Coordinates of C-alpha atoms in Angstrom, one line a residue:
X9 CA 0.0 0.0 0.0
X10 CA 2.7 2.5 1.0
X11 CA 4.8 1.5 -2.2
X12 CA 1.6 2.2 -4.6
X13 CA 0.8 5.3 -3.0
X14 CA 4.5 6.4 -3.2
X15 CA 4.4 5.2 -7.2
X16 CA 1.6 7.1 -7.2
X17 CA 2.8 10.6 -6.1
X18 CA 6.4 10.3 -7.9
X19 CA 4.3 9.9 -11.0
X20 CA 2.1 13.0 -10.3
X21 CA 4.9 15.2 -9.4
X22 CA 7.3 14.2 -12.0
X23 CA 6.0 16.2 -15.0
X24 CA 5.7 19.3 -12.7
X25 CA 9.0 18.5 -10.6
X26 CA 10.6 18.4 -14.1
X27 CA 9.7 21.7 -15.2
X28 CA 10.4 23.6 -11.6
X29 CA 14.0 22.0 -11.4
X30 CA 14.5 22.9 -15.5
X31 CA 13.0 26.3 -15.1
X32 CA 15.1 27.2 -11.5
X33 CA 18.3 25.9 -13.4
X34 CA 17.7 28.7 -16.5
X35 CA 16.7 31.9 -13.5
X36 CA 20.1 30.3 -12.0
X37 CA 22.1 30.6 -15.0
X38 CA 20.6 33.9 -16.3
X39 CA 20.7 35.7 -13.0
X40 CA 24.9 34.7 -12.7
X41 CA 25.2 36.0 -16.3
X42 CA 23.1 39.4 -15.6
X43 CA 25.6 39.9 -12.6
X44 CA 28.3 39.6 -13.9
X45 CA 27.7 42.1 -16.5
X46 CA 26.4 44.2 -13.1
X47 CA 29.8 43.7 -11.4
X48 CA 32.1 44.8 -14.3
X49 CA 29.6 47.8 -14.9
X50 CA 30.0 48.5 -11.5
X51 CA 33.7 47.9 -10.8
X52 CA 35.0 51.2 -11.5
X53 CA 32.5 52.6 -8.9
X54 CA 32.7 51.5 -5.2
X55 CA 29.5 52.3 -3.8
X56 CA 27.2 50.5 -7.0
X57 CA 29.9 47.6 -6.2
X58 CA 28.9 47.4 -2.8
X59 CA 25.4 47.5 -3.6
X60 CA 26.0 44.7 -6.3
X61 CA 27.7 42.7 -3.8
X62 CA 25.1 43.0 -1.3
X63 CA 22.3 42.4 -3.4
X64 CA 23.6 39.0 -5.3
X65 CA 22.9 36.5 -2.7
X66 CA 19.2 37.1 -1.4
X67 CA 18.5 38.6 -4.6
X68 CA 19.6 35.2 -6.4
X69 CA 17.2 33.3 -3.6
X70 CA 14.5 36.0 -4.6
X71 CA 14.3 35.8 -7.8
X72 CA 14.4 31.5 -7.7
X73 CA 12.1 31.6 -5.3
X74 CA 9.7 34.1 -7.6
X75 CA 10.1 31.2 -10.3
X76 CA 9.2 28.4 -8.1
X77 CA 5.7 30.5 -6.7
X78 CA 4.8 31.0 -9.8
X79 CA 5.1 27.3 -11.0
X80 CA 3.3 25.4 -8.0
X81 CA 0.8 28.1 -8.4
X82 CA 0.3 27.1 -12.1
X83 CA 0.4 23.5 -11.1
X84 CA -2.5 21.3 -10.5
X85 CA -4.7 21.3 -7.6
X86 CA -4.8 17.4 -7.7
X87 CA -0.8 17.3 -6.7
X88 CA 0.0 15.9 -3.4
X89 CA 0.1 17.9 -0.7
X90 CA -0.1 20.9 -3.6
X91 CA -1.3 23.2 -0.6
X92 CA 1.9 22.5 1.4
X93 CA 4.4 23.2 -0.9
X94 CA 2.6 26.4 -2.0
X95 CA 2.2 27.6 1.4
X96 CA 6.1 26.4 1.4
X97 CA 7.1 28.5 -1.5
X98 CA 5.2 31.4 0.3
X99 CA 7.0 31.5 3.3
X100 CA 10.0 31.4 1.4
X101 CA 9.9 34.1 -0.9
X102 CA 9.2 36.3 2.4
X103 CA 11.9 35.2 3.5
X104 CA 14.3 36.0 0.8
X105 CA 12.2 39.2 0.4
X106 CA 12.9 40.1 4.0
X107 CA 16.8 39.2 3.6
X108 CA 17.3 41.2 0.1
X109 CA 15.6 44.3 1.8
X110 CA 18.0 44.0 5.0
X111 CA 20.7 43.5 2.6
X112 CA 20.1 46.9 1.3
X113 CA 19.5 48.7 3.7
X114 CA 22.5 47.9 5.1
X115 CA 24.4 48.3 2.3
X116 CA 23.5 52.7 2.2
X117 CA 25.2 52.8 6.1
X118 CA 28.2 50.9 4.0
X119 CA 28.1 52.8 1.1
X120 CA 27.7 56.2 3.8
X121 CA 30.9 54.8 5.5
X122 CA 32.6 54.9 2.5
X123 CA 31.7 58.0 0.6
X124 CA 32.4 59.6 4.5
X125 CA 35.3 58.2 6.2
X126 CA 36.1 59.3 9.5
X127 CA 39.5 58.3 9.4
X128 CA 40.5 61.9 8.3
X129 CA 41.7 64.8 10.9
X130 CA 38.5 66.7 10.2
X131 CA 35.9 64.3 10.7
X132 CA 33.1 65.9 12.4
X133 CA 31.1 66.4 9.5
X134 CA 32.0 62.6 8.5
X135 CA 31.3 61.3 12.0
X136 CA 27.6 63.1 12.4
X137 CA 26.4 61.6 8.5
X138 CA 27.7 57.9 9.8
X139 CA 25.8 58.3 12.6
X140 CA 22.4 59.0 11.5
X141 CA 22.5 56.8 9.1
X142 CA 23.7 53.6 11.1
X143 CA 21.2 54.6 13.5
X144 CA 18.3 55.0 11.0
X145 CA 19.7 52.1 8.9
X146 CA 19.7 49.4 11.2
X147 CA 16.0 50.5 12.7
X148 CA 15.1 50.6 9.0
X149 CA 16.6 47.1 8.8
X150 CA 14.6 45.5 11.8
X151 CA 11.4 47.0 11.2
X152 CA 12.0 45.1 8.1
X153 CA 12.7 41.9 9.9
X154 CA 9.6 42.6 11.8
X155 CA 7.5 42.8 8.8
X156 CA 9.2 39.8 7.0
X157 CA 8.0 38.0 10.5
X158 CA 4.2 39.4 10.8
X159 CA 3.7 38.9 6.7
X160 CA 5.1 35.3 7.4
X161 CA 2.9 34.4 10.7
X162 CA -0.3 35.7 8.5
X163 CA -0.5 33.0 6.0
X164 CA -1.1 30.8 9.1
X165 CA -5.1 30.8 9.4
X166 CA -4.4 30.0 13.0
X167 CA -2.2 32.8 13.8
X168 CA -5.0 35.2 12.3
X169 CA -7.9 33.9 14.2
X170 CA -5.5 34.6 17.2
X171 CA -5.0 38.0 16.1
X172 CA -8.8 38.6 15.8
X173 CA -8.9 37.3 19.2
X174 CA -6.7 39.5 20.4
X175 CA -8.1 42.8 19.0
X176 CA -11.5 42.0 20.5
X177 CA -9.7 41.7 24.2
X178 CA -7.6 45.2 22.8
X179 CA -6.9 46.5 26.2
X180 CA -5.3 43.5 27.9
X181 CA -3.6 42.4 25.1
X182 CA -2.4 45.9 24.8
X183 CA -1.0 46.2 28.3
X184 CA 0.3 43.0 28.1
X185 CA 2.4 43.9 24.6
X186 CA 3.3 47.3 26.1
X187 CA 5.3 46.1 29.2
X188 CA 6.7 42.8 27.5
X189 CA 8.0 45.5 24.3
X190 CA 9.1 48.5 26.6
X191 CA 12.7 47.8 26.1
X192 CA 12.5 47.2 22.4
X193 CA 10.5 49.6 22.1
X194 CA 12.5 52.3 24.1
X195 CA 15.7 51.1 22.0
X196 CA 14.0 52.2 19.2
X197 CA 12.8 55.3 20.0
X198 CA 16.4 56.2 21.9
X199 CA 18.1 55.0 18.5
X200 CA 15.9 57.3 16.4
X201 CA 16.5 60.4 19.3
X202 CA 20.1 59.7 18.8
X203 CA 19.7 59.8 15.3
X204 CA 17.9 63.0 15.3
X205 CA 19.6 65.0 18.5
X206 CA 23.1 63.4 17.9
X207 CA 24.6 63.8 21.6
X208 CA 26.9 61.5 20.5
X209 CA 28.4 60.6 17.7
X210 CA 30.8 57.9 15.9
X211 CA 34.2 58.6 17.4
X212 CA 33.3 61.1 19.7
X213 CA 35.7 62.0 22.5
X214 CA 33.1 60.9 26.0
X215 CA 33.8 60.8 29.6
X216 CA 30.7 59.2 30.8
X217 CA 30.6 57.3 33.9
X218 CA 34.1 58.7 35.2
X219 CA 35.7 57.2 32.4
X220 CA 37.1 58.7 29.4
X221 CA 37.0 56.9 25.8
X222 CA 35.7 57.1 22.4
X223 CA 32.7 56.0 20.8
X224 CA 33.3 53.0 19.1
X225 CA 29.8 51.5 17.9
X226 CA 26.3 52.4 18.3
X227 CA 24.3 49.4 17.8
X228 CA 20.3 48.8 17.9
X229 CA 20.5 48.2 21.8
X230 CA 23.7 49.4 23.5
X231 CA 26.6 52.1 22.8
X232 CA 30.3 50.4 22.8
X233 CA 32.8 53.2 24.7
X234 CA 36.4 52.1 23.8
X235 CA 38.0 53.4 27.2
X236 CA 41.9 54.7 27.0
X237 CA 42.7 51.1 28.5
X238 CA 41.7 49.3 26.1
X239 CA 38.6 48.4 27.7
X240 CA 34.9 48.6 27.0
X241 CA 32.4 50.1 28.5
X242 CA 29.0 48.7 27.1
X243 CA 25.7 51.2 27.7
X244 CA 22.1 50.8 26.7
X245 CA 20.7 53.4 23.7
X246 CA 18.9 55.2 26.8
X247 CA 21.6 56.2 28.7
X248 CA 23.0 58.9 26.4
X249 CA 19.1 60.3 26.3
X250 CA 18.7 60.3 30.1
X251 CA 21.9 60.7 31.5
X252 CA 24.8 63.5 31.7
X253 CA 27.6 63.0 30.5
X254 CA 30.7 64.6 28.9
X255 CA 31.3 65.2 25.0
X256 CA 34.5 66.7 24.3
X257 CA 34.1 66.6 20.5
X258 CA 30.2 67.4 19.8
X259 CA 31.0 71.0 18.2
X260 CA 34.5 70.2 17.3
X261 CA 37.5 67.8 17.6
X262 CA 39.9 71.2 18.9
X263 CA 40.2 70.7 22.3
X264 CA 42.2 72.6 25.0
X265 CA 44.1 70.9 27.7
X266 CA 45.5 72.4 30.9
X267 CA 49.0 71.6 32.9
X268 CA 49.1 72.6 36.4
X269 CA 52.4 73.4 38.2
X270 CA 52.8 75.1 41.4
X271 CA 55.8 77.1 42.2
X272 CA 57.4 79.5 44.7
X273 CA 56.2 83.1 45.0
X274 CA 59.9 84.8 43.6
X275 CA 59.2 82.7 40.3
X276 CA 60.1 85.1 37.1
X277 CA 56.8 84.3 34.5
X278 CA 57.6 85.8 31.2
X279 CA 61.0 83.0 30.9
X280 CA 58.0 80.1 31.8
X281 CA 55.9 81.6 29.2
X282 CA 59.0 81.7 26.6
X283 CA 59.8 78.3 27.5
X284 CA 56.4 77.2 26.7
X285 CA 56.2 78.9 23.8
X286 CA 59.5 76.9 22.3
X287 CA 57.8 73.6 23.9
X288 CA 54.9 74.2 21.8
X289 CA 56.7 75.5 19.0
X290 CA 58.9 72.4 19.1
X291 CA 56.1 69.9 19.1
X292 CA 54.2 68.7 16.1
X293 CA 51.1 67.9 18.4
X294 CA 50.9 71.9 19.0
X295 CA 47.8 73.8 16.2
X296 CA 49.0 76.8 16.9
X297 CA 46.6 78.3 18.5
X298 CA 46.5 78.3 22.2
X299 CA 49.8 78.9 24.4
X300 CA 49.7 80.4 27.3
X301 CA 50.4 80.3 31.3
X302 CA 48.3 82.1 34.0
X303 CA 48.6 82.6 37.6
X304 CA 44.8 80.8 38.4
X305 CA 45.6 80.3 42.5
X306 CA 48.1 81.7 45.4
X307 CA 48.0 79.3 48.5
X308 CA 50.2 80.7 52.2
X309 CA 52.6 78.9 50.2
X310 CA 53.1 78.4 46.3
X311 CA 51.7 80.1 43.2
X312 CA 49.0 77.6 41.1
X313 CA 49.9 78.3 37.4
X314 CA 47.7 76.8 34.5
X315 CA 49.5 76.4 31.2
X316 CA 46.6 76.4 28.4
X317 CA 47.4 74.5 25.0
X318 CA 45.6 73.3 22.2
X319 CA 45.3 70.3 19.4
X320 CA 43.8 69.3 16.8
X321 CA 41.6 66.4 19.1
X322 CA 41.9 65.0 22.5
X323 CA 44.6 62.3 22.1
X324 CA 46.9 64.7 20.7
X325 CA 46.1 67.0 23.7
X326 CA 46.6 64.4 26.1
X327 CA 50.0 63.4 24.9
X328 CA 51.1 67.6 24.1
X329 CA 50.1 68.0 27.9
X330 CA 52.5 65.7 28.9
X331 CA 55.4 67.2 26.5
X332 CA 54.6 70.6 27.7
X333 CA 54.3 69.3 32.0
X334 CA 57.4 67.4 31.7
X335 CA 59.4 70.2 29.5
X336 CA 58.0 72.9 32.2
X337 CA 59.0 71.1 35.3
X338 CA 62.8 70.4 33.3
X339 CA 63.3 73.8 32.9
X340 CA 62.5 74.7 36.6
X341 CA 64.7 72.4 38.1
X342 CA 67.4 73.3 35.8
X343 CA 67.2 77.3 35.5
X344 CA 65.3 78.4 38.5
X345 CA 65.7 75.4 41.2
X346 CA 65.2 78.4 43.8
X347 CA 61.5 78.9 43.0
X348 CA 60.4 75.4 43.3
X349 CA 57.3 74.8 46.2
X350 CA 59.2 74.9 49.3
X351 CA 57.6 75.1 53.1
X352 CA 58.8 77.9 55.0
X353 CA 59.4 77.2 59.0
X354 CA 60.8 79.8 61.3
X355 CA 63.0 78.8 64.6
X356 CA 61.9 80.2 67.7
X357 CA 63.6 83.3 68.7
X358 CA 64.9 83.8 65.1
X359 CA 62.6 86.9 64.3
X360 CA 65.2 88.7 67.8
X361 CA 68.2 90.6 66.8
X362 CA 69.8 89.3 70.4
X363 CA 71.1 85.5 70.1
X364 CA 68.9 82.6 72.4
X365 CA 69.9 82.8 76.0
X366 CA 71.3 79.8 77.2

């Protein structure tokens, strides 16, 4: 019995089988032969590479899978298990649908990156563009996915009749979906704020939670901070809408740094200010704009002086603050050694002209 009725479907499907596997083979063959005539077009021309590149794989499985609906649909309703394999091909060519569309979206925040790299010295325009349109990209790219998913669980008549059962208990249900989706929901919205108000951007000089580091990714659920250390400090998309926190690049990479010194009250000024001057001078990390010392404090004891420099961004600030602290301090041990931080004391009896009684 199970050998006839195996006989029998192998001979049903083997006229129709033919033609699906015959017809799939030419899409095959003239989908490879339209791409490559796409890539060489495109080769002189990164971006429509990209684009190419991204698109040849679910668009392959799209186009098959187009081929193979339209077949099965065409096909006899006496076929075995016709209605599976249809339902099948359905869920399929959502699937490769929902893929190709990812795929492109994603390839624009490529195609962004490379039409504006941020690996240049003035990168703030560079650095905002990226931003936005990872940010919009990638919630572009999983509303997609969500979609691809609600278009797929429809063709179940089960999952409908739950959806009709649902809206007619709207209120629960909507609670319910409200509490379980806050936090995708909130990442959402916080990546689209981000997006739009830019607090922080790709590469952006932070110091957020008392630590100071760069912004290395901004996904569609946290915000990667590549601390000076080498570590990583890992925050959801809400922090940076909710929170304070420090951005030392948001109008501008130019930053100013600041070297403190303290030193005795006789200390000459205008040689420290010449000397910084030749520090600065001397030192590619120096832009020329910012160099000078002022007296910002005066303790029972010392003088507080604040030597102001700038750079270009905050990495060469850090490391031109350390030229210009150690090249300071080398010069006032060397020249004026006198006018280093010293505590006074004063013996009794030394203030007398007449000398201590015994």
């Amino acid at each position: 019995m199970t050998e006839s009725l195996y006989d029998a479907i192998t001979r049903q499907w083997l006229t129709p089988g033919l033609s699906i596997v015959v017809a799939l083979i030419l899409v095959v063959a003239a989908f490879h032969a339209g791409f490559m005539v796409l890539r060489r077009l495109a080769r002189a021309n990164p971006v429509a590479s990209m684009f190419v590149k991204a698109a040849e794989g679910p668009g392959l499985a799209a186009a098959a899978l187009v081929v193979f609906q339209l077949m099965v649909q065409g096909a006899s309703d006496s076929l075995y298990a016709i209605g599976v394999v249809r339902h099948a091909a359905l869920l399929l060519f959502i699937s490769a649908m929902t893929w190709l569309v990812a795929r492109m979206i994603t390839a624009v925040a490529d195609a962004v990156a490379l039409r504006f790299p941020i690996g240049v010295a003035d990168n703030l325009n560079a650095r905002r563009i990226q931003t936005q349109t990872r940010l919009i990209t990638r919630t572009l790219a999983s509303t997609a996915v969500l979609v691809g998913v609600a278009l797929g669980l429809l063709t179940f008549p089960g999952v409908r009749s739950i959806g009709a059962s649902l809206l007619a208990s709207a209120g629960i249900a909507g609670l319910v979906m409200g509490i379980a989706a806050k936090p995708i929901l909130g990442n959402l919205l916080a990546g689209l704020q981000l997006a739009l108000a830019q607090p922080i951007r790709l590469d952006d000089v932070v110091v957020v939670e008392g630590e100071w580091g760069r912004i290395e990714e901004i996904g569609s659920a946290y915000v990667s901070v590549a601390l000076w250390d080498q570590r990583r400090l890992v925050l959801p998309l809400q922090y940076f809408i909710e929170k304070p926190f420090q951005n030392w690049t948001r109008a501008t990479s130019e930053i100013i740094g600041t070297v403190v010194l303290w030193v005795d009250y006789g200390m000459p000024l205008e040689p420290l200010r010449a000397e910084l001057r030749r520090i600065c001078e001397a030192s590619p990390l120096w832009d020329r704009r910012i160099a000078i010392i002022q007296v910002t404090d005066a303790s029972e004891r010392a003088l507080q002086l604040r030597a102001l420099v700038s750079a270009a961004d905050s990495a060469q600030a850090w490391d031109l603050r350390c030229e210009v602290r150690e090249g300071l301090v080398q010069f006032i041990c060397q020249d004026h050694p006198q006018f280093l931080p010293r505590l006074r004391t004063e013996l009794p009896g030394a203030a007398d002209d007449t000398p201590l009684s015994r």
